[in-house]
XYZ file of C-alpha atoms in Angstrom:
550
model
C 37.204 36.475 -4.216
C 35.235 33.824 -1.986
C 32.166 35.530 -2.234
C 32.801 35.034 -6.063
C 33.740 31.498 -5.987
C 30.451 30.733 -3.494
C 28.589 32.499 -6.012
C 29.723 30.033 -8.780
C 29.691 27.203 -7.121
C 25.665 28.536 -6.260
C 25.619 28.942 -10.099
C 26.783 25.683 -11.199
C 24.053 24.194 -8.818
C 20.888 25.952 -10.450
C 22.091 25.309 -13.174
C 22.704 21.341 -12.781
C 19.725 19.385 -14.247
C 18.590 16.506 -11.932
C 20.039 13.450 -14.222
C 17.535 10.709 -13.146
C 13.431 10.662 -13.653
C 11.525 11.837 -10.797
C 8.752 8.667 -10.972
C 11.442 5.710 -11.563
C 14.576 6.733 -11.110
C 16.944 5.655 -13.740
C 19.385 7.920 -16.013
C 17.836 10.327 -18.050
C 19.038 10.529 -21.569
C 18.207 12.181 -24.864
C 20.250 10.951 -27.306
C 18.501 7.176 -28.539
C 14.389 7.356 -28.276
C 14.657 3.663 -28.295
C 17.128 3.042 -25.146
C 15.160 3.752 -21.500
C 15.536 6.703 -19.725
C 14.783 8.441 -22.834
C 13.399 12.570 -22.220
C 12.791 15.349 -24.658
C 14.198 18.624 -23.193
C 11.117 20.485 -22.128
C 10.444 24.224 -23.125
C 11.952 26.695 -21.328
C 10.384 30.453 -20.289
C 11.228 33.677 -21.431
C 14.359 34.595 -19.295
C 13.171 37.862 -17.289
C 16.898 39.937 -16.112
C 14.645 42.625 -14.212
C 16.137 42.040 -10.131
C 13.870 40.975 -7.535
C 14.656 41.123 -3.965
C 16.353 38.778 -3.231
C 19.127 39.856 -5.745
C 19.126 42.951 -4.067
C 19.905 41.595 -0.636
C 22.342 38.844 -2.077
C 24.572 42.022 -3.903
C 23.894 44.223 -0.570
C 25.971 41.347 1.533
C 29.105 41.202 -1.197
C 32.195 42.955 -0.144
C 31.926 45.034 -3.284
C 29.220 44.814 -5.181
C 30.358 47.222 -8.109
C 32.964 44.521 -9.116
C 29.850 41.787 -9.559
C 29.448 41.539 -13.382
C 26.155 40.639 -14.474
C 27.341 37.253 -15.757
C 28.319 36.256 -12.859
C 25.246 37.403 -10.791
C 22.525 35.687 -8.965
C 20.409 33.450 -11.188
C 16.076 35.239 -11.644
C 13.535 32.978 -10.613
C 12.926 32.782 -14.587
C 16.571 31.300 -14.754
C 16.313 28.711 -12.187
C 12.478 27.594 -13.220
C 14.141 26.784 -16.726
C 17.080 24.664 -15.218
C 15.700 22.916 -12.401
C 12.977 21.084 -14.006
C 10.842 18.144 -12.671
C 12.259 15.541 -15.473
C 10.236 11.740 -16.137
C 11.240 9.686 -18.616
C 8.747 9.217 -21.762
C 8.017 5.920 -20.419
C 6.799 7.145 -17.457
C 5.395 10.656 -18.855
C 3.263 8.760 -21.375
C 1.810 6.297 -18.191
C 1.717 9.186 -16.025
C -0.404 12.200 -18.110
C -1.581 10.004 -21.336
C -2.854 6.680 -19.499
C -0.428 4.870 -22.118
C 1.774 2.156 -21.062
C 2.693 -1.070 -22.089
C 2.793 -4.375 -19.577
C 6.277 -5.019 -20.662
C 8.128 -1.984 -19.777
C 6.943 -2.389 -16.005
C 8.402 -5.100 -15.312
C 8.085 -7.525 -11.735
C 11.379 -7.589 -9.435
C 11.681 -10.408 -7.212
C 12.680 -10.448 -3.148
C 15.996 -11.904 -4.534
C 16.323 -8.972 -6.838
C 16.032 -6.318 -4.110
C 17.783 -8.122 -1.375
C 21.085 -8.100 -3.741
C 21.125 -4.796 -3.764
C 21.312 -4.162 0.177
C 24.832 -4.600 1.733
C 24.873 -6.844 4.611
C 23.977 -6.386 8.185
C 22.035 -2.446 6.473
C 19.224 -1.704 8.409
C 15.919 -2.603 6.361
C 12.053 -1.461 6.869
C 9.610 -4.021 6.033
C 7.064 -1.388 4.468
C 3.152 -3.191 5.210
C -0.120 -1.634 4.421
C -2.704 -2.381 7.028
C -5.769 -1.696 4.783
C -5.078 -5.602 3.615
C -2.715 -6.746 6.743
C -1.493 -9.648 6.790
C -1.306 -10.159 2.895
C 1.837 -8.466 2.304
C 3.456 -9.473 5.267
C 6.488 -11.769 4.394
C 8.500 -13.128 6.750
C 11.411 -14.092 5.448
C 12.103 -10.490 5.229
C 11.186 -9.784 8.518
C 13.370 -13.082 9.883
C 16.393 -12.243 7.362
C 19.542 -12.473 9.594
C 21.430 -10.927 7.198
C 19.527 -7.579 7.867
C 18.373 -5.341 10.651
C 14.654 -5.421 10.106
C 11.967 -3.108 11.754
C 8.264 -2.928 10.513
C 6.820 -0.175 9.280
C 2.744 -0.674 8.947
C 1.220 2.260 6.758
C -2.251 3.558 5.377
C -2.953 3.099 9.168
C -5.874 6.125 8.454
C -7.490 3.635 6.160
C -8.682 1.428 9.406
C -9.026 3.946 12.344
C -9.622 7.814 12.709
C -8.103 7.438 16.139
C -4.156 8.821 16.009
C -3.367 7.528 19.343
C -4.227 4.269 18.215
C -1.673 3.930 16.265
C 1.074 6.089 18.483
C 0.217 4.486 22.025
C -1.527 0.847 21.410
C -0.383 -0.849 17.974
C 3.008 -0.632 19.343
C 2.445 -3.175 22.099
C 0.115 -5.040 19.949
C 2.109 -5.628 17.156
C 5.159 -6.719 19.481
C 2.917 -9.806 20.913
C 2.063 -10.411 17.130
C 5.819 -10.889 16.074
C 6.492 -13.076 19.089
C 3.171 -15.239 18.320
C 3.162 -15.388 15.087
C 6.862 -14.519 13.477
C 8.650 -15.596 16.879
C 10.888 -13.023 16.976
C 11.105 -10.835 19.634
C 11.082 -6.696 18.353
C 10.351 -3.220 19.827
C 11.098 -2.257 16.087
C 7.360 -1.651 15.016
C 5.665 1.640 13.873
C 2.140 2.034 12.818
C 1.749 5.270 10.773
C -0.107 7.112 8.223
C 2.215 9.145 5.893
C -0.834 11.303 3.943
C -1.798 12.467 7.478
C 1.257 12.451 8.677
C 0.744 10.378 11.862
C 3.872 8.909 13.530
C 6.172 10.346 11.123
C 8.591 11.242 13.962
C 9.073 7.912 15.200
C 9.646 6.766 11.779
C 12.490 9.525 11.608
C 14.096 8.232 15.242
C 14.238 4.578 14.103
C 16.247 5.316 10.690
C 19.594 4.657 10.735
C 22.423 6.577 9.269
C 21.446 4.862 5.796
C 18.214 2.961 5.473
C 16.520 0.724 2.801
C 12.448 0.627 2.485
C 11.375 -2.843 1.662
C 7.684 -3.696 0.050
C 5.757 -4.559 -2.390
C 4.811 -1.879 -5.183
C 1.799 0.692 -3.882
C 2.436 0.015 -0.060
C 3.505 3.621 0.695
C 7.083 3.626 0.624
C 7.333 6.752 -1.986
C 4.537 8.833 -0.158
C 6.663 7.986 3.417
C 9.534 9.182 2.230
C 7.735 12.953 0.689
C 5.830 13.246 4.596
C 9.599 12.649 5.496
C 11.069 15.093 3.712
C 8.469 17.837 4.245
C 8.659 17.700 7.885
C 12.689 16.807 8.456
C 13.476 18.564 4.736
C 16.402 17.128 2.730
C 16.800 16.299 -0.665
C 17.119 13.448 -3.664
C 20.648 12.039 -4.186
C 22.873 11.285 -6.799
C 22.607 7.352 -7.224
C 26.383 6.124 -8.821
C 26.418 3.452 -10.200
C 27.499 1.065 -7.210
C 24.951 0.347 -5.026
C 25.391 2.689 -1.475
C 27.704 5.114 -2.891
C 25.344 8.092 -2.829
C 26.677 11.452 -3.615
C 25.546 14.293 -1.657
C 25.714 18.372 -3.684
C 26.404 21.464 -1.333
C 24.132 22.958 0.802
C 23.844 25.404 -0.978
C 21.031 23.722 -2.903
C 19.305 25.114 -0.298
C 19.429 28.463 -1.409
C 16.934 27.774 -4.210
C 13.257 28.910 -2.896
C 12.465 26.191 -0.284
C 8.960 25.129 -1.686
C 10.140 24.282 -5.519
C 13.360 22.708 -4.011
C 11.191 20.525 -1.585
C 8.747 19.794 -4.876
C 11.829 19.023 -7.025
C 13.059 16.396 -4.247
C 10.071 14.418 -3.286
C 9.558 10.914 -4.634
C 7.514 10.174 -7.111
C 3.643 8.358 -6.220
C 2.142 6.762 -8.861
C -0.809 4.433 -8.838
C 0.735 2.764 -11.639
C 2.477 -0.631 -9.913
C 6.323 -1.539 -10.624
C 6.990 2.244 -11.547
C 10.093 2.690 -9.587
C 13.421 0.516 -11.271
C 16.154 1.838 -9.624
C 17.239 2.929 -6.195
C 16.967 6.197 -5.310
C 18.888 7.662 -2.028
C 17.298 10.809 -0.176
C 19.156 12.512 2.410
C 16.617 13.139 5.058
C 17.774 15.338 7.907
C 21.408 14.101 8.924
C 19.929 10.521 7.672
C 20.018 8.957 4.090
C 17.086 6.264 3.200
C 17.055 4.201 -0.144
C 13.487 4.276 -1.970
C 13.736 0.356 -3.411
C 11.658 -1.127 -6.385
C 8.754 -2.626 -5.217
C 8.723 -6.415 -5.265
C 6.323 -9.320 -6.174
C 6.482 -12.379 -3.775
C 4.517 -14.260 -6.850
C 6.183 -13.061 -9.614
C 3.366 -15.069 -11.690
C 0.073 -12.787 -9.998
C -2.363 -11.813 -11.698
C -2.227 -7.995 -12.930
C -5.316 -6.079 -12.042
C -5.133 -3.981 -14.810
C -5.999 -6.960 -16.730
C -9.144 -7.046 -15.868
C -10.561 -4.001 -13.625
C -11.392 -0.677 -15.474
C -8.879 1.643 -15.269
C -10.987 4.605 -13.741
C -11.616 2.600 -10.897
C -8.638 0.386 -10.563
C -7.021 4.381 -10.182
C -9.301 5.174 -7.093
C -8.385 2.018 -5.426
C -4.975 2.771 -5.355
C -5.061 6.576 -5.098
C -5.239 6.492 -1.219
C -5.935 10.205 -1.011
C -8.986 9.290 -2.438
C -10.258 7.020 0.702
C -12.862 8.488 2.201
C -12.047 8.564 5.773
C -15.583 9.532 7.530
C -16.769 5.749 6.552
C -14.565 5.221 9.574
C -16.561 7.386 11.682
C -20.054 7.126 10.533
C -19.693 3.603 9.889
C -22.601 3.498 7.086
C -23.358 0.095 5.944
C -25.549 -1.945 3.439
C -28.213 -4.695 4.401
C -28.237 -8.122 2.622
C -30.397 -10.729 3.392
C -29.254 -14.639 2.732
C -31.788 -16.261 0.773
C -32.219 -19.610 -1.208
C -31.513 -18.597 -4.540
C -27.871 -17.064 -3.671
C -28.572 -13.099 -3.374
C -25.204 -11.219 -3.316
C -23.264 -7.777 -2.503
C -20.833 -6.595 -4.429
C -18.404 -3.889 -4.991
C -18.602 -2.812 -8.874
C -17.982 -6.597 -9.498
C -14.738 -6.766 -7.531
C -15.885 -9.998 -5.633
C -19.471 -11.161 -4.737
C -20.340 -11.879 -0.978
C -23.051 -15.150 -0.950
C -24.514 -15.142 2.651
C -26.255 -18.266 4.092
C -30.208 -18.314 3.378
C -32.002 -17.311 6.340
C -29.073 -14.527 7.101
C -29.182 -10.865 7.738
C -25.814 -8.847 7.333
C -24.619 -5.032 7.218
C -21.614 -4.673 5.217
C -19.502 -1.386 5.843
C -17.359 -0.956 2.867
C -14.065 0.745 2.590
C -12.935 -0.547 -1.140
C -14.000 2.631 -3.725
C -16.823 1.479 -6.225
C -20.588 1.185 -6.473
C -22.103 -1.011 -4.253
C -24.921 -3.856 -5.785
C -27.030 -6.265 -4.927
C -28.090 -9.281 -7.329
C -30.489 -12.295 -6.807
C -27.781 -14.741 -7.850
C -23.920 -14.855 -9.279
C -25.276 -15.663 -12.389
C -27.524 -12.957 -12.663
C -24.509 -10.765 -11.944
C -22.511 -12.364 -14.355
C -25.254 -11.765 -16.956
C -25.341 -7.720 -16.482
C -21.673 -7.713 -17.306
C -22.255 -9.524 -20.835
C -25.131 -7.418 -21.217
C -23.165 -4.372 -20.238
C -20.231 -4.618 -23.030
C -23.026 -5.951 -25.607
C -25.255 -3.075 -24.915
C -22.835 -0.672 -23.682
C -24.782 2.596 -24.845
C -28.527 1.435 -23.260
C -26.906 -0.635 -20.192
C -28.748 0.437 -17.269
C -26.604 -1.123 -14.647
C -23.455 0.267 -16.257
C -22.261 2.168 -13.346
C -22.177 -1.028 -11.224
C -19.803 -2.848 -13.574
C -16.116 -2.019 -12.870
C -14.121 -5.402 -14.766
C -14.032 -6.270 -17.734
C -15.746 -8.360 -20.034
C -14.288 -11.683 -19.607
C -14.959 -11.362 -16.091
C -18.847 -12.834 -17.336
C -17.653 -15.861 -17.013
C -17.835 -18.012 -13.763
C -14.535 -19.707 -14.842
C -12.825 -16.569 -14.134
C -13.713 -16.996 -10.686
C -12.698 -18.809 -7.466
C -15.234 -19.878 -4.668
C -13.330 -19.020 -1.301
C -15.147 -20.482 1.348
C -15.087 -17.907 4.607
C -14.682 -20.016 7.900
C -17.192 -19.682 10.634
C -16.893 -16.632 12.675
C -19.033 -14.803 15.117
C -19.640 -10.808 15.598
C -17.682 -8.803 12.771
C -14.827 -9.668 10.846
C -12.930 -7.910 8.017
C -12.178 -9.129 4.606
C -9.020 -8.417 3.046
C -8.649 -8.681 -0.542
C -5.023 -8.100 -1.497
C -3.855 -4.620 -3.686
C -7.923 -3.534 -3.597
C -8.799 -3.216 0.060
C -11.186 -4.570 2.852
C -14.376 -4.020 4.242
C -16.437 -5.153 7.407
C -19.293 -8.202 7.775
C -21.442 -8.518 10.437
C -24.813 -11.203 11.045
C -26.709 -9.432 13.052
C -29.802 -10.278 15.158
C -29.622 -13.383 17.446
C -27.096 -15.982 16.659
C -28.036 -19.270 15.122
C -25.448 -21.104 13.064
C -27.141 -21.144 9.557
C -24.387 -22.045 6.972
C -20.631 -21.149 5.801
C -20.315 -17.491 4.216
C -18.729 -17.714 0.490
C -16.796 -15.218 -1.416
C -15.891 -15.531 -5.260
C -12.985 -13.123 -5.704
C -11.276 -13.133 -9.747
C -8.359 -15.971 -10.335
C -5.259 -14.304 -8.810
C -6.494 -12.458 -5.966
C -5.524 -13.478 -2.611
C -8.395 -13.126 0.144
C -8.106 -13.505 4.239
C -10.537 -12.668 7.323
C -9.596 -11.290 10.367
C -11.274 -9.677 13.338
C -11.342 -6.142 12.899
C -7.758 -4.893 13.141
C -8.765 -1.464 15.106
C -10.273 -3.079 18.046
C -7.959 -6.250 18.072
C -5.266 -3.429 18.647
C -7.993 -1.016 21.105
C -9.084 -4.132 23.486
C -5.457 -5.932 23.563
C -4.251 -2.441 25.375
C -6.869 -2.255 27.436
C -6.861 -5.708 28.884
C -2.946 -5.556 28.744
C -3.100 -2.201 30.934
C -5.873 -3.691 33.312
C -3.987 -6.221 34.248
C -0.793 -4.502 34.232
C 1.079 -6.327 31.520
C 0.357 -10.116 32.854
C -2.058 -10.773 29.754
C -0.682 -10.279 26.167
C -1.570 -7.332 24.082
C -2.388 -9.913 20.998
C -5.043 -12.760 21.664
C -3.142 -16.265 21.833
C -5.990 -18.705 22.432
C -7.136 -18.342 19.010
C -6.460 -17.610 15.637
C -7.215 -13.653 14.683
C -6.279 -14.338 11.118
C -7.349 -16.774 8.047
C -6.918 -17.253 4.567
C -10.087 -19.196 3.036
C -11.003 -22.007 1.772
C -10.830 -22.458 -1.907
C -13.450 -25.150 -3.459
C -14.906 -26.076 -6.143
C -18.192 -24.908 -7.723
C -20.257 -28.044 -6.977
C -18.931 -28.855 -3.661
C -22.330 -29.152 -1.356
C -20.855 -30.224 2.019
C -18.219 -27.955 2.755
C -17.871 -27.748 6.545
C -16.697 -31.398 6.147
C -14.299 -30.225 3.464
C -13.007 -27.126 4.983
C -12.321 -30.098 8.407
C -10.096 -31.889 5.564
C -8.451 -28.650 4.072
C -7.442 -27.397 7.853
C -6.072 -30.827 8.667
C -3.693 -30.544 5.639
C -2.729 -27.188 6.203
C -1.988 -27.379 9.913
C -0.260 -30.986 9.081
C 2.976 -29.045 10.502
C 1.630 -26.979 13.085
C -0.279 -29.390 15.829
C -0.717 -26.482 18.315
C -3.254 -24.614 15.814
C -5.791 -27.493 16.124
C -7.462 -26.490 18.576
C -11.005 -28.215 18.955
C -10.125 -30.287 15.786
C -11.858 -33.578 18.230
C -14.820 -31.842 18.741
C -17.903 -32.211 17.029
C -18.254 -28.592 14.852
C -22.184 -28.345 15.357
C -21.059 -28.558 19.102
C -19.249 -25.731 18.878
C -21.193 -23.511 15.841
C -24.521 -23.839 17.593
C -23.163 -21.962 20.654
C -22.240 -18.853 21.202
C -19.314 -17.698 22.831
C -18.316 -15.112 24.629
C -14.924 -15.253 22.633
C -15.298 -16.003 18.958
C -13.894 -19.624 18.720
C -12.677 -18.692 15.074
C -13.088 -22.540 14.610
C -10.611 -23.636 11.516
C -8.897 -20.004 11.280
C -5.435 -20.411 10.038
C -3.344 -18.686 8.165
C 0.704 -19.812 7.506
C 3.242 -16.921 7.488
């Protein structure tokens, strides 16, 4: 009789559909087409009754296997493919496989939204992509008393091939950076990679018995929790309908052949932003972690699919797609400053304006065809041309945005403050890439960038050897220097002007007074003269007006 009743109970379980959609996770529902969560019933396979082994062995084990009708035995592979189905919505089917959505039915959440549905004192994982670090960093999440914070800092193969980077060094970097910059003090800092599966582990040690992932939408959270669950296995969750109530099924889901049940349990990635609209609890291991909505810190950004081409605005935020031996081979463009304003771009992303007189390499790391132009304007003209001309265009290939993105109103200058060696530029939600002047330094002019309205830019020294050298020197001298540099600023946003300003290191002076009106310790040299200090150079970068406000 229990070997019955175990068998039913098995039964009942194949046979239970998963009730929410794999890619966003509300209620599924196929009653009203117009009401969300809305699924047609997929088609099922011809039901094959023949045994396989594994019925064989399951009926060899009952205490009398005569008595086991055939209703009530084992489920066929046929029978369980039919029932346990991998179930999206139509909203998310037709975005998904048809490239057919509409703006309004992905809709922003707010901070506010996704805090209020996290009981107090839970432990929360502020989930940060260090392709663009520090963009998405917010700190009131990070400083929220109310929670148990760590930092989790993903797509960490995007800036270094080196694993033990990111296990042994960003640790004690990161933990100066919090007490510099956030002024907290935390050990609560891991530096992974989820696609390669790089500090997975200590991901898994720092969960608590129930866990919330925090972020914006397309940092990583959904592909962490899928490395999570293939390496500690586990399974999705019924979500009831209040919040932290998650229902776990038998174990004996486990029964079902381990590969489709992993597949069936994994979160769904999309490329496809604010995706996700309800919680959705995994039991990973003996731990269960919440997969949270994505949210928007400015709810009133600018969308990218507005005005990048959707071929390319999918490679940029497919990160299997980054091509990781850039890292290595560090391969790199030469662009030469000149009078008449000759820039680099990115399949007209952003164009880079160097000062005349300048040579540069560029390594890129944002996916796209890279271009050179003799001025903006000239770049500006091939995208008219482009859309006018589209079938005889020969520069097609190099123009990624759309249309309206011919005209220089569409456009901000960002002003790039003076720096020496390399630094990175981080555009947020498309990526970074690497700028060096090479040949012998001379201060020759301010770098510009003119990134689309909406898009937030910052500089920073390269993030893989900030991390390499602050070991090194903290290890050297046995923990009496900090891991993270303190006697300047290793991070900036730019300086926004307008199109006709001519004398701009004045005007950047003004903008960096205002900004650091509340911070009097970041103004360093501010009484100096700044030819003083940009006609030297230093053995430290001065990183002279570098600021950026957390």
């Amino acid at each position: 009789m229990l070997t019955q009743k175990l068998l039913g109970i098995k039964t009942r379980l194949l046979f239970t559909r998963f009730v929410s959609c794999k890619s966003c996770g509300i209620e599924l529902q196929n009653k009203n087409p117009n009401e969300q969560g809305y699924y047609t019933e997929p088609k099922k396979e011809p039901l094959i009754r023949s045994p396989n082994l594994q019925d064989v062995k399951y009926l060899l084990f009952t205490q009398n296997p005569r008595n086991v009708s055939h209703e009530n035995s084992i489920p066929t592979d046929s029978e369980v493919r039919n029932k346990l189905q991998i179930l999206n919505c139509k909203r998310c089917c037709d975005a998904l496989h048809r490239n057919h959505y509409i703006k309004e039915e992905f809709p922003r959440y707010s901070l506010k939204q996704v805090s209020n549905s996290i009981p107090e004192k839970s432990a929360v994982f502020h989930v940060v992509p260090l392709t663009d670090f520090p963009l998405h960093l917010d700190k009131s999440v990070i400083t929220d008393e109310q929670f148990e914070t760590s930092l989790l800092l993903t797509k960490g193969d995007q800036i270094t091939p080196n694993k033990s980077l990111l296990q042994r060094k960003a640790p004690l970097f990161f933990k100066e950076f919090c007490k510099l910059y956030l002024g907290i003090n935390s050990n609560k800092t891991v530096a992974l990679s989820a696609l390669s599966s790089w500090n997975v582990q200590s991901v898994y040690s720092m969960l608590a018995a129930s866990s919330y992932l925090v972020g914006a939408p397309n940092v990583g959270k959904s592909t962490l929790i899928n490395a999570l669950l293939q390496k500690y296995s586990g399974r999705k969750l019924k979500n009831e309908k209040s919040f932290g109530n998650a229902n776990s099924t038998s174990e004996l889901e486990a029964l079902i052949d381990s590969k489709r049940f992993l597949h069936l349990q994994t979160a769904g990635v999309s490329h496809i932003p604010n995706m996700t609209r309800a919680v959705q609890p995994y039991k990973i291991g003996e731990k269960v972690l919440y997969d949270l909505p994505g949210y928007s810190k400015n709810m009133n950004s600018i969308d990218l699919d507005s005005f990048i081409d959707k071929k390319l605005l999918e490679r940029i935020r497919k990160t299997d797609l980054f091509k990781k031996k850039k890292l290595a081979k560090q391969s790199y463009a030469s662009i030469k400053g000149s009078d008449s304003g000759r820039c680099y771009t990115v399949s007209g992303l952003f164009y880079l304006i160097p000062p005349p007189g300048t040579i540069n390499q560029v390594v890129n790391y944002i996916p796209g065809e890279e271009k050179q132009y003799r001025n903006i304007d000239k770049a500006l003209t091939v995208i008219k041309e482009t859309y006018q001309n589209s079938e005889t265009a020969p520069l097609k290939k190099y123009v990624g945005v759309s249309e309206e993105m011919s005209s220089k109103e569409k456009y901000v200058r960002h002003v790039i403050p003076p720096f020496q060696g390399t630094i990175e530029i981080a555009l947020k939600d498309i990526g970074f890439f690497q700028l060096r002047c090479t040949g012998k330094y001379s201060f020759k002019g301010l770098y510009e960038i003119w990134v689309p309205k909406g898009i937030e830019v910052c500089v920073r020294e390269p993030l893989s050897r900030l991390i390499e050298e602050g070991f090194e020197k903290s290890i050297i001298t046995k923990r009496h220097s900090v891991a993270c540099p303190k006697d300047r600023s290793v991070f900036s946003s730019t300086y926004p002007m307008a199109f006709d300003e001519q004398d701009v290191l004045s005007k950047m002076r003004e903008m960096f007074l205002q900004r650091t009106s509340g911070h009097i310790l970041s103004r360093r040299s501010v009484q100096n003269d700044p030819m003083d200090i940009l006609n030297k150079l230093h053995q430290e970068p001065p990183n002279l007006y570098w600021f950026y406000c957390w």
